[in-house]
Coordinates of C-alpha atoms in Angstrom, one line a residue:
Chain A
M28 CA 26.6 -163.7 -155.7
A29 CA 24.6 -160.6 -155.0
V30 CA 24.4 -161.2 -151.3
T31 CA 23.7 -157.7 -150.0
E32 CA 21.8 -156.8 -146.9
D33 CA 19.1 -154.3 -147.4
P34 CA 20.7 -150.9 -146.8
G35 CA 17.5 -149.2 -146.2
K36 CA 16.6 -145.9 -147.7
P37 CA 19.6 -143.7 -148.6
R38 CA 19.7 -140.7 -146.4
N39 CA 22.3 -138.3 -147.8
L40 CA 24.1 -137.7 -151.0
S41 CA 27.1 -140.0 -150.4
E42 CA 24.8 -142.8 -149.6
R43 CA 22.9 -142.2 -152.7
I44 CA 26.1 -142.4 -154.7
Q45 CA 27.1 -145.5 -152.9
A46 CA 23.8 -147.1 -153.8
L47 CA 24.1 -146.1 -157.4
Q48 CA 27.6 -147.6 -157.5
D49 CA 26.4 -150.9 -156.1
R50 CA 23.6 -151.1 -158.6
A51 CA 25.9 -150.4 -161.4
Y52 CA 28.4 -153.0 -160.1
N53 CA 25.6 -155.6 -159.8
A54 CA 24.3 -154.8 -163.3
L55 CA 27.8 -155.2 -164.8
F56 CA 29.2 -158.2 -163.0
H57 CA 26.3 -160.0 -161.4
N58 CA 24.3 -160.4 -164.6
Y59 CA 23.5 -163.7 -166.4
V60 CA 25.9 -163.1 -169.3
W61 CA 28.9 -162.2 -167.2
Q62 CA 28.4 -165.1 -164.9
S63 CA 28.1 -167.5 -167.9
I64 CA 31.7 -166.5 -168.7
F65 CA 33.2 -166.2 -165.3
R66 CA 31.8 -168.9 -163.0
S67 CA 33.5 -167.6 -159.9
G68 CA 32.8 -164.4 -158.2
Y69 CA 35.2 -161.5 -157.9
P70 CA 38.4 -163.1 -156.4
N71 CA 38.4 -161.2 -153.1
T72 CA 37.8 -164.2 -150.9
P73 CA 40.1 -167.3 -150.7
R74 CA 37.4 -169.5 -152.1
N75 CA 36.9 -167.3 -155.2
Q76 CA 40.7 -166.8 -155.5
M77 CA 41.2 -170.5 -155.8
L78 CA 38.2 -170.9 -158.1
V79 CA 39.4 -168.2 -160.5
V80 CA 42.7 -170.1 -161.0
A81 CA 41.0 -173.5 -161.2
T82 CA 38.3 -172.6 -163.6
N83 CA 40.1 -170.3 -166.0
V84 CA 41.8 -172.1 -168.9
F85 CA 44.7 -169.6 -169.0
L86 CA 45.3 -169.7 -165.3
H87 CA 44.7 -173.3 -164.6
L88 CA 48.3 -174.2 -165.6
H89 CA 49.0 -172.9 -162.1
P90 CA 48.1 -174.8 -158.9
T91 CA 45.7 -172.9 -156.7
R92 CA 48.2 -172.7 -153.9
I93 CA 52.0 -172.3 -154.0
H94 CA 54.7 -172.6 -151.4
R95 CA 55.6 -169.1 -150.1
T96 CA 59.3 -169.5 -151.1
H97 CA 58.3 -169.7 -154.7
V98 CA 56.8 -166.3 -155.0
K99 CA 60.1 -164.8 -154.0
I100 CA 61.4 -163.1 -157.1
T101 CA 65.0 -164.2 -156.6
H102 CA 64.0 -167.8 -156.5
T103 CA 63.3 -167.9 -160.3
Y104 CA 63.6 -164.3 -161.5
C105 CA 60.4 -165.3 -163.5
L106 CA 62.8 -166.5 -166.3
G107 CA 60.7 -169.4 -167.6
G108 CA 57.5 -167.4 -167.5
L109 CA 59.2 -164.5 -169.3
T110 CA 60.5 -166.9 -172.0
F111 CA 57.0 -168.0 -172.5
F112 CA 55.8 -164.4 -172.5
M113 CA 58.4 -163.6 -175.2
F114 CA 56.9 -166.5 -177.2
L115 CA 53.4 -164.9 -176.9
I116 CA 54.7 -161.4 -178.0
L117 CA 56.4 -163.1 -180.9
T118 CA 53.2 -164.9 -181.9
V119 CA 51.2 -161.6 -181.9
T120 CA 53.8 -159.5 -183.7
G121 CA 54.6 -162.4 -186.0
V122 CA 51.0 -162.7 -187.1
L123 CA 50.9 -159.0 -187.8
L124 CA 54.1 -159.3 -189.9
M125 CA 52.6 -162.2 -191.9
F126 CA 49.8 -159.9 -193.2
Y127 CA 52.4 -157.9 -195.2
Y128 CA 55.0 -160.5 -196.1
V129 CA 55.2 -162.8 -199.1
P130 CA 57.9 -165.5 -198.8
S131 CA 59.3 -165.3 -202.3
V132 CA 62.7 -164.2 -203.4
E133 CA 61.2 -161.5 -205.6
R134 CA 59.0 -160.0 -203.0
A135 CA 60.4 -160.7 -199.5
Y136 CA 62.9 -157.9 -199.2
Q137 CA 60.7 -155.4 -200.9
D138 CA 57.8 -156.4 -198.5
I139 CA 60.0 -155.8 -195.5
A140 CA 61.2 -152.5 -196.8
A141 CA 57.6 -151.5 -197.5
L142 CA 56.5 -152.7 -194.1
E143 CA 59.0 -150.3 -192.5
T144 CA 57.9 -147.3 -194.5
N145 CA 54.3 -147.7 -195.7
V146 CA 52.6 -149.6 -192.9
K147 CA 51.5 -147.9 -189.8
F148 CA 53.5 -149.3 -186.8
G149 CA 55.0 -151.7 -189.3
L150 CA 58.6 -150.8 -188.3
L151 CA 57.6 -151.0 -184.6
M152 CA 56.1 -154.5 -185.1
R153 CA 59.2 -155.7 -186.9
N154 CA 61.5 -154.1 -184.2
M155 CA 59.5 -155.7 -181.4
H156 CA 59.6 -159.1 -183.2
R157 CA 63.4 -158.8 -183.7
W158 CA 64.3 -157.7 -180.2
T159 CA 62.0 -160.1 -178.3
A160 CA 63.3 -162.9 -180.5
H161 CA 66.9 -162.1 -179.3
A162 CA 65.5 -161.8 -175.7
M163 CA 63.8 -165.2 -175.9
V164 CA 67.1 -166.8 -176.8
I165 CA 68.9 -165.1 -173.9
L166 CA 66.1 -165.8 -171.5
V167 CA 65.9 -169.5 -172.4
F168 CA 69.6 -169.8 -171.6
L169 CA 69.2 -167.8 -168.3
H170 CA 66.2 -170.0 -167.4
M171 CA 68.3 -173.1 -168.0
M172 CA 71.1 -171.7 -165.8
R173 CA 68.6 -171.0 -163.1
V174 CA 67.2 -174.5 -163.2
F175 CA 70.7 -176.0 -163.2
Y176 CA 72.2 -173.9 -160.4
T177 CA 69.1 -174.4 -158.1
G178 CA 69.4 -178.1 -158.7
A179 CA 65.8 -178.2 -160.1
Y180 CA 66.6 -180.9 -162.6
K181 CA 67.0 -183.5 -159.9
P182 CA 64.6 -186.3 -159.4
P183 CA 61.6 -186.3 -160.0
R184 CA 62.1 -183.6 -162.6
E185 CA 64.6 -185.4 -164.9
F186 CA 62.3 -185.7 -167.9
N187 CA 61.1 -182.1 -167.7
W188 CA 64.8 -181.0 -167.9
V189 CA 65.1 -183.0 -171.1
V190 CA 61.9 -181.4 -172.5
G191 CA 63.6 -178.1 -171.6
V192 CA 66.7 -179.0 -173.6
I193 CA 64.5 -179.8 -176.5
L194 CA 62.8 -176.4 -176.1
L195 CA 66.2 -174.7 -176.1
V196 CA 67.0 -176.3 -179.4
L197 CA 63.6 -175.4 -180.8
T198 CA 64.1 -171.8 -179.7
L199 CA 67.4 -171.6 -181.5
V200 CA 66.0 -173.1 -184.7
L201 CA 63.0 -170.8 -184.5
S202 CA 65.2 -167.8 -184.3
F203 CA 67.5 -169.1 -187.0
T204 CA 64.7 -169.8 -189.5
G205 CA 63.3 -166.3 -188.9
Y206 CA 66.7 -164.8 -189.6
L207 CA 66.5 -165.6 -193.3
L208 CA 63.1 -164.1 -193.9
P209 CA 64.0 -160.4 -194.5
W210 CA 66.1 -161.7 -197.4
D211 CA 68.8 -159.1 -197.0
Q212 CA 72.5 -159.6 -197.1
L213 CA 72.7 -160.2 -193.4
A214 CA 70.0 -162.9 -193.7
L215 CA 71.4 -164.6 -196.8
W216 CA 75.0 -164.9 -195.6
A217 CA 74.2 -165.8 -192.0
V218 CA 72.1 -168.7 -193.2
T219 CA 74.7 -169.6 -195.8
V220 CA 77.1 -170.1 -192.8
G221 CA 74.5 -172.3 -191.2
H222 CA 74.0 -174.1 -194.5
G223 CA 77.7 -174.9 -194.5
I224 CA 77.6 -176.1 -190.9
G225 CA 74.6 -178.3 -191.8
G226 CA 76.4 -179.7 -194.8
S227 CA 79.4 -180.7 -192.6
A228 CA 77.3 -183.4 -190.8
P229 CA 79.1 -186.7 -191.2
Y230 CA 77.3 -189.1 -193.6
F231 CA 74.2 -186.9 -193.6
G232 CA 75.6 -183.7 -194.8
D233 CA 74.1 -183.7 -198.3
E234 CA 70.8 -185.0 -196.9
T235 CA 70.7 -182.2 -194.3
Q236 CA 71.2 -179.6 -196.9
L237 CA 68.6 -181.0 -199.2
I238 CA 66.0 -181.7 -196.5
V239 CA 66.4 -178.7 -194.2
F240 CA 67.7 -176.0 -196.6
G241 CA 66.0 -177.4 -199.8
G242 CA 69.1 -177.4 -201.9
F243 CA 72.9 -177.2 -202.1
E244 CA 72.8 -173.4 -201.9
V245 CA 70.5 -170.9 -200.1
G246 CA 67.8 -169.9 -202.5
P247 CA 64.1 -169.7 -203.1
S248 CA 63.4 -173.2 -201.8
T249 CA 65.3 -172.4 -198.6
L250 CA 63.2 -169.3 -198.1
I251 CA 59.8 -171.1 -198.4
R252 CA 61.1 -173.9 -196.2
F253 CA 62.3 -171.6 -193.5
Y254 CA 59.1 -169.6 -193.7
T255 CA 56.9 -172.6 -193.3
L256 CA 59.0 -173.9 -190.5
H257 CA 59.1 -170.5 -188.8
V258 CA 55.5 -169.6 -188.9
I259 CA 53.7 -172.9 -188.5
A260 CA 55.7 -176.1 -188.0
L261 CA 58.2 -175.0 -185.3
P262 CA 55.7 -172.8 -183.3
L263 CA 53.3 -175.7 -183.2
I264 CA 56.0 -178.2 -182.1
A265 CA 57.3 -175.7 -179.6
A266 CA 53.7 -175.2 -178.2
V267 CA 53.3 -178.9 -177.7
F268 CA 56.6 -179.2 -175.9
M269 CA 55.7 -176.1 -173.8
A270 CA 52.4 -177.7 -172.8
V271 CA 54.2 -180.8 -171.7
H272 CA 56.8 -178.7 -169.9
F273 CA 54.3 -176.7 -168.0
W274 CA 52.1 -179.7 -167.2
R275 CA 55.1 -181.6 -165.9
I276 CA 56.0 -178.9 -163.5
R277 CA 52.8 -179.6 -161.6
R278 CA 52.8 -183.4 -162.2
D279 CA 56.3 -183.5 -160.7
G280 CA 55.2 -181.8 -157.6
G281 CA 55.6 -178.1 -158.4
M282 CA 58.8 -176.2 -158.4
A283 CA 61.8 -177.7 -156.7
R284 CA 62.2 -177.1 -153.0
P285 CA 64.7 -178.0 -150.4
L286 CA 64.1 -181.5 -149.0
Chain B
M5 CA 32.0 -165.2 -148.0
A6 CA 34.1 -168.3 -147.2
V7 CA 35.8 -167.6 -143.9
D8 CA 39.5 -168.4 -143.7
T9 CA 39.4 -171.1 -141.1
R10 CA 43.2 -171.4 -141.0
A11 CA 43.3 -168.3 -138.9
A12 CA 41.1 -169.8 -136.2
P13 CA 42.9 -169.5 -132.8
Q14 CA 44.5 -172.6 -131.3
P15 CA 43.4 -173.9 -128.0
A16 CA 45.4 -172.3 -125.2
A17 CA 46.3 -175.7 -123.7
K18 CA 48.6 -176.5 -126.6
A19 CA 50.9 -173.6 -126.2
R20 CA 54.0 -175.5 -127.3
P21 CA 54.9 -174.4 -130.9
R22 CA 54.3 -177.2 -133.3
P23 CA 56.0 -177.4 -136.7
K24 CA 54.1 -175.6 -139.3
R25 CA 52.0 -177.7 -141.6
E26 CA 52.7 -177.7 -145.3
R27 CA 49.4 -176.0 -145.9
E28 CA 50.3 -173.0 -143.7
E29 CA 53.5 -172.4 -145.7
E30 CA 51.4 -171.9 -148.9
V31 CA 50.0 -168.7 -150.4
L32 CA 47.3 -168.4 -153.0
V33 CA 48.4 -168.2 -156.6
W34 CA 45.8 -165.5 -157.1
P35 CA 46.8 -162.8 -156.2
D36 CA 50.4 -163.5 -155.0
L37 CA 51.8 -165.2 -158.1
V38 CA 49.5 -163.9 -160.8
F39 CA 50.4 -160.4 -159.6
I40 CA 54.1 -160.9 -160.1
E41 CA 53.6 -162.5 -163.5
F42 CA 51.4 -159.6 -164.6
I43 CA 53.8 -157.0 -163.4
S44 CA 56.8 -158.6 -165.0
A45 CA 54.9 -159.0 -168.3
V46 CA 53.9 -155.4 -168.2
L47 CA 57.5 -154.3 -167.4
F48 CA 58.9 -156.4 -170.3
T49 CA 56.2 -155.1 -172.7
I50 CA 57.1 -151.5 -171.9
T51 CA 60.8 -152.2 -172.1
F52 CA 60.6 -153.8 -175.5
L53 CA 58.2 -151.3 -176.8
M54 CA 60.6 -148.5 -175.8
L55 CA 63.6 -150.5 -177.2
S56 CA 61.7 -150.9 -180.5
V57 CA 60.8 -147.2 -180.7
F58 CA 64.4 -146.2 -180.3
I59 CA 66.4 -149.0 -182.0
N60 CA 65.6 -150.3 -185.4
A61 CA 66.1 -153.9 -186.5
P62 CA 68.9 -154.1 -189.1
L63 CA 67.9 -154.3 -192.8
L64 CA 70.9 -154.3 -195.2
N65 CA 70.8 -154.4 -198.9
R66 CA 68.7 -156.9 -200.8
A67 CA 70.3 -160.4 -200.7
N68 CA 72.8 -160.9 -203.5
P69 CA 74.3 -164.4 -204.0
E70 CA 77.0 -162.8 -206.1
Q71 CA 78.4 -160.6 -203.4
T72 CA 79.8 -162.3 -200.4
P73 CA 80.2 -159.9 -197.4
N74 CA 83.6 -160.2 -195.8
P75 CA 83.4 -161.4 -193.0
S76 CA 80.0 -163.1 -193.3
K77 CA 78.8 -164.1 -189.8
A78 CA 76.1 -166.4 -188.4
P79 CA 73.6 -165.2 -185.8
W80 CA 75.4 -164.6 -182.5
Y81 CA 74.1 -167.8 -180.9
F82 CA 75.7 -169.8 -183.7
L83 CA 78.9 -167.7 -184.0
N84 CA 80.6 -170.0 -181.5
L85 CA 80.2 -172.9 -183.9
Q86 CA 81.5 -170.7 -186.7
E87 CA 84.5 -169.9 -184.5
L88 CA 85.1 -173.6 -183.9
L89 CA 85.1 -174.2 -187.6
L90 CA 88.3 -172.2 -187.9
H91 CA 90.1 -174.4 -185.5
M92 CA 89.0 -178.0 -186.3
D93 CA 87.3 -180.4 -188.6
K94 CA 83.9 -179.0 -189.7
A95 CA 82.0 -182.1 -188.8
W96 CA 83.3 -181.8 -185.2
A97 CA 82.8 -178.1 -184.9
G98 CA 79.4 -177.8 -186.6
V99 CA 77.6 -181.0 -185.7
L100 CA 79.4 -183.4 -183.4
L101 CA 80.5 -181.2 -180.5
P102 CA 77.2 -179.3 -180.3
T103 CA 75.3 -182.6 -180.4
I104 CA 77.6 -184.0 -177.7
A105 CA 77.0 -180.9 -175.6
L106 CA 73.2 -181.1 -175.9
A107 CA 73.3 -184.8 -175.2
F108 CA 75.4 -184.1 -172.1
F109 CA 72.9 -181.5 -170.9
A110 CA 70.0 -183.9 -171.4
A111 CA 71.9 -186.7 -169.6
I112 CA 72.8 -184.7 -166.5
P113 CA 69.8 -185.7 -164.4
Y114 CA 70.1 -189.3 -165.3
I115 CA 73.7 -189.5 -164.1
D116 CA 73.4 -187.1 -161.1
R117 CA 70.5 -188.8 -159.4
S118 CA 71.0 -187.4 -155.9
R119 CA 68.3 -185.3 -154.5
E120 CA 70.4 -183.1 -152.3
G121 CA 70.8 -179.4 -152.8
Q122 CA 67.7 -178.8 -154.9
G123 CA 65.4 -175.7 -154.7
V124 CA 68.1 -173.3 -153.4
W125 CA 70.7 -171.4 -155.4
F126 CA 74.1 -173.2 -155.3
G127 CA 72.8 -175.7 -152.8
S128 CA 75.9 -177.8 -152.3
K129 CA 78.9 -177.0 -150.2
N130 CA 81.4 -175.8 -152.8
A131 CA 78.9 -174.8 -155.5
V132 CA 79.7 -171.1 -155.7
R133 CA 83.5 -171.4 -155.9
L134 CA 83.3 -174.3 -158.3
T135 CA 81.1 -172.1 -160.5
V136 CA 83.3 -169.1 -160.3
I137 CA 86.5 -171.0 -160.9
S138 CA 85.2 -173.0 -163.9
A139 CA 83.7 -169.8 -165.4
V140 CA 87.0 -167.9 -165.1
Y141 CA 88.9 -170.9 -166.3
A142 CA 86.7 -171.4 -169.4
V143 CA 87.1 -167.7 -170.4
I144 CA 90.8 -167.8 -170.0
I145 CA 91.4 -171.2 -171.7
S146 CA 89.0 -170.6 -174.7
G147 CA 90.4 -167.1 -175.1
A148 CA 94.0 -168.4 -175.0
L149 CA 93.2 -171.2 -177.4
V150 CA 91.8 -168.7 -179.8
A151 CA 94.8 -166.4 -179.3
F152 CA 97.1 -169.3 -180.2
D153 CA 95.2 -170.6 -183.2
S154 CA 93.8 -169.2 -186.4
G155 CA 94.6 -165.7 -187.5
D156 CA 97.8 -164.1 -188.8
R157 CA 98.3 -162.1 -185.6
T158 CA 98.4 -165.2 -183.3
Y159 CA 101.2 -165.9 -180.9
T160 CA 101.8 -169.2 -182.8
E161 CA 102.5 -167.3 -186.0
N162 CA 105.1 -165.3 -184.2
L163 CA 106.7 -168.2 -182.4
T164 CA 107.0 -170.4 -185.5
R165 CA 108.3 -167.8 -188.0
W166 CA 111.8 -169.3 -187.5
I167 CA 110.7 -172.4 -189.4
P168 CA 112.2 -172.0 -192.9
S169 CA 110.4 -171.7 -196.1
C170 CA 110.1 -174.8 -198.2
N171 CA 112.3 -175.3 -201.2
G172 CA 109.8 -175.7 -204.0
D173 CA 111.9 -177.9 -206.2
A174 CA 113.3 -180.4 -203.7
Q175 CA 111.8 -183.9 -203.8
H176 CA 112.2 -184.5 -200.1
Q177 CA 112.2 -181.6 -197.6
G178 CA 114.2 -183.2 -194.8
T179 CA 113.9 -180.9 -191.8
P180 CA 110.5 -179.3 -191.2
C181 CA 109.6 -176.3 -193.4
L182 CA 106.6 -174.3 -194.3
R183 CA 105.3 -173.8 -197.8
D184 CA 104.5 -170.2 -198.5
E185 CA 101.9 -169.2 -201.0
G186 CA 103.0 -165.6 -201.5
D187 CA 106.4 -164.0 -201.4
D188 CA 106.3 -163.3 -197.7
H189 CA 107.3 -166.0 -195.2
I190 CA 104.8 -166.5 -192.4
G191 CA 104.8 -168.9 -189.5
I192 CA 102.0 -171.4 -188.6
V193 CA 98.8 -169.4 -188.8
S194 CA 96.4 -172.1 -187.8
T195 CA 96.6 -175.7 -186.6
K196 CA 95.3 -176.6 -190.0
D197 CA 98.6 -175.5 -191.5
I198 CA 100.2 -178.6 -189.9
S199 CA 98.5 -180.7 -192.6
K200 CA 98.5 -178.0 -195.3
R201 CA 101.7 -176.1 -195.2
L202 CA 104.1 -178.0 -192.9
E203 CA 106.4 -180.4 -194.8
F204 CA 109.2 -182.7 -193.7
S205 CA 110.7 -186.1 -194.6
I206 CA 112.3 -188.9 -192.6
P207 CA 114.2 -191.9 -194.0
W208 CA 111.9 -194.9 -194.0
P209 CA 112.1 -198.6 -195.2
N210 CA 110.7 -198.9 -198.7
A211 CA 108.6 -201.9 -198.0
L212 CA 106.2 -200.1 -195.9
L213 CA 105.3 -197.4 -198.3
A214 CA 103.4 -197.1 -201.5
D215 CA 106.2 -195.2 -203.3
D216 CA 109.7 -196.5 -203.1
D217 CA 111.8 -193.4 -202.5
S218 CA 113.1 -194.4 -199.1
N219 CA 111.5 -191.4 -197.5
L220 CA 108.4 -190.8 -195.5
D221 CA 107.2 -187.4 -196.7
W222 CA 104.7 -185.4 -194.6
P223 CA 102.0 -184.9 -195.7
E224 CA 101.9 -186.4 -199.2
D225 CA 102.8 -190.0 -198.2
L226 CA 100.1 -190.1 -195.5
D227 CA 97.1 -188.3 -196.9
H228 CA 95.6 -191.3 -198.7
I229 CA 95.8 -194.3 -196.5
G230 CA 93.4 -197.1 -197.4
V231 CA 91.1 -198.3 -194.6
P232 CA 91.1 -202.2 -194.2
F233 CA 88.4 -203.9 -196.2
N234 CA 87.7 -200.7 -198.1
N235 CA 87.1 -202.7 -201.3
I236 CA 83.8 -203.9 -199.8
C237 CA 81.0 -201.6 -200.6
G238 CA 77.8 -201.4 -198.7
N239 CA 74.7 -199.3 -198.9
I240 CA 72.1 -198.4 -196.3
G241 CA 69.3 -196.7 -198.2
S242 CA 71.0 -194.1 -200.2
F243 CA 74.0 -193.8 -197.9
H244 CA 77.3 -195.3 -199.1
L245 CA 79.3 -196.8 -196.3
W246 CA 82.8 -198.1 -196.1
C247 CA 83.4 -197.9 -199.8
D248 CA 86.8 -196.8 -201.1
M249 CA 87.5 -195.1 -197.8
H250 CA 90.8 -193.5 -197.3
L251 CA 92.2 -191.6 -194.3
N252 CA 94.1 -188.4 -194.5
I253 CA 96.4 -188.8 -191.5
P254 CA 97.9 -185.3 -191.5
S255 CA 94.5 -183.7 -191.7
I256 CA 93.1 -186.0 -188.9
M257 CA 96.1 -185.0 -186.8
A258 CA 95.7 -181.3 -187.5
E259 CA 91.9 -180.9 -187.5
Q260 CA 90.8 -183.6 -185.1
V261 CA 93.5 -185.1 -182.8
I262 CA 95.2 -181.8 -181.8
P263 CA 92.1 -179.6 -181.3
L264 CA 90.0 -182.2 -179.6
S265 CA 92.8 -183.5 -177.3
S266 CA 93.6 -179.9 -176.4
I267 CA 90.0 -179.4 -175.3
A268 CA 90.0 -182.8 -173.5
F269 CA 93.3 -182.0 -171.8
F270 CA 92.1 -178.7 -170.3
A271 CA 88.8 -180.2 -169.3
V272 CA 90.4 -183.1 -167.5
A273 CA 93.1 -180.8 -166.0
I274 CA 90.7 -178.5 -164.1
I275 CA 88.6 -181.4 -163.0
Y276 CA 91.6 -183.3 -161.7
V277 CA 93.0 -180.3 -159.9
L278 CA 89.7 -179.5 -158.2
F279 CA 89.3 -183.2 -157.3
R280 CA 92.8 -183.3 -155.7
I281 CA 92.3 -180.2 -153.6
G282 CA 89.1 -181.7 -152.4
W283 CA 86.6 -179.2 -153.7
L284 CA 85.0 -181.5 -156.2
R285 CA 83.5 -184.4 -154.4
T286 CA 80.1 -185.4 -155.9
K287 CA 78.7 -185.9 -159.4
R288 CA 76.8 -182.7 -158.8
D289 CA 80.1 -180.9 -158.3
L290 CA 81.5 -182.5 -161.4
F291 CA 78.4 -181.3 -163.4
I292 CA 78.6 -177.8 -162.0
V293 CA 82.1 -177.6 -163.4
M294 CA 81.3 -179.1 -166.7
F295 CA 78.0 -177.3 -167.3
T296 CA 79.5 -173.9 -166.3
A297 CA 82.6 -174.4 -168.5
V298 CA 80.6 -175.5 -171.5
L299 CA 78.2 -172.6 -171.2
V300 CA 80.9 -170.0 -170.6
A301 CA 83.1 -171.3 -173.4
Y302 CA 80.0 -171.1 -175.7
L303 CA 79.5 -167.5 -174.7
T304 CA 83.2 -166.6 -174.9
L305 CA 83.5 -168.0 -178.4
S306 CA 80.3 -166.1 -179.4
M307 CA 82.0 -162.9 -178.1
V308 CA 85.2 -163.7 -180.0
G309 CA 83.2 -164.3 -183.2
S310 CA 81.2 -161.1 -182.7
F311 CA 83.9 -158.7 -181.7
F312 CA 87.3 -160.1 -182.6
R313 CA 86.9 -161.5 -186.1
G314 CA 87.4 -159.2 -189.1
E315 CA 88.0 -159.7 -192.8
G316 CA 88.8 -163.2 -193.8
Q317 CA 87.9 -164.3 -190.2
N318 CA 91.2 -162.9 -189.0
L319 CA 91.7 -162.1 -185.4
I320 CA 91.5 -158.3 -184.8
W321 CA 90.5 -155.8 -182.2
P322 CA 86.8 -154.8 -181.9
W323 CA 87.5 -151.2 -183.0
E324 CA 89.1 -152.4 -186.2
I325 CA 86.1 -154.3 -187.5
K326 CA 85.0 -153.2 -190.9
V327 CA 82.5 -155.2 -192.9
D328 CA 82.9 -155.3 -196.6
E329 CA 79.4 -156.0 -197.8
G330 CA 80.7 -157.2 -201.2

């Protein structure tokens, strides 16, 4: 990559500084180790700009080029991407919360209370987790409305819309299972309402309560079930559906566009 | 390094403007899209960091199964289901209607298979006004239905207070009356009262009834009607089916037929009107109306549940809400 013509001998101070900068830049970014990580050069040419998207695992969900109408903010308001970004924040803050939380009826509440007072930035992490969780629910609804009102569910994107509906349900269930974990009055009785709703399912009411809630009332087995669902099962399932969702956007020809 | 060949000048002979090729309408994802994504991520991170610095997540007292807060409420996105529970059979409110709504959402692209109007906001002819009308309609109708049902301040209670109190000792009530639990006489508070508090009797041939008192008494003569073949018992796995099944006709009327037919009536009414005035022409138009109405009704009922339900899930004004935490 280091294609530089010989500048000749530096004549004055500014040229000396320039030469020093170039050497430093080459040492940092044109060395063997750096180039083993980033195969493409600095993305300042069209070729490198495409390579950086195509060769980076995080960026390669994108195509390398995109129609110019799609980068207009008002076309999507970034709603789907922001929903996913909320998921990422929730994963990070959630992992931090897990360090201090034991999902047992005896300890759960006291752990949350201690997290708020004894742990540095514990309250901040919990607040972030709470508010981004609400935001994710709102954003997933707004994203669905955007897709609907721009007619983006139409062929060939039918199946991706169905995946989206599944992700909506998963988001709601993720949020609801997390609601119980602080084990305060708000949590217990909100989930008790949900427990009653689950029990009203025709024919499968009792089974729903036993399988999903772990009993005929909200108790220790509900807590451990919701915890396991919330921190591992549902995020994994949601991640799989998200992967399908993002993959299908490109397979179905990118974002919807007027015919 | 790589020279952008697209910018190469066209030969002067072909001066006539040609339609732009697909490729020329495209921009590079890096930097054009990645930049937007990065900025919006940063903005949201800062926003939520600030929000979390200034507003704390709620943490009430430790959970106590002995103390039921009044009212106890579900999370806001399920409050609409909790609201529906007040008005109709719990299986419909909590499970069947939400399942139908989600199945309807998932089925939309398989029924509306047209490709027109995609990729632009409100791409079809009447899309905007259909959306606005059905949103306003959904707010008004779901609000009005709530105002007429469930809560001792509803219009219905006021309008039905003239119905007399039941005579506790009489064997047959004759003209309609309401059974009062306390000393005060109140009208119909909720549709469910039709099966629980409303009573009347009409003369009826003996042969058709289980009891032989020549009267059809609502509700007690109708709340245990055997289903044909209900002496046959079957099992699928651990589920008992069709065994000793009885129907509670008054309860079916009050908690299923009346609420569900009200919803169906108002849904069909708006669709019919919009169809007759010629605004609703395609399946896409139909789905715009239905999708908007379902989503807005969902939101409205959540709002009602959040801000207008107080102790005992009674209908109150937002500034009167007090939560008794038990």
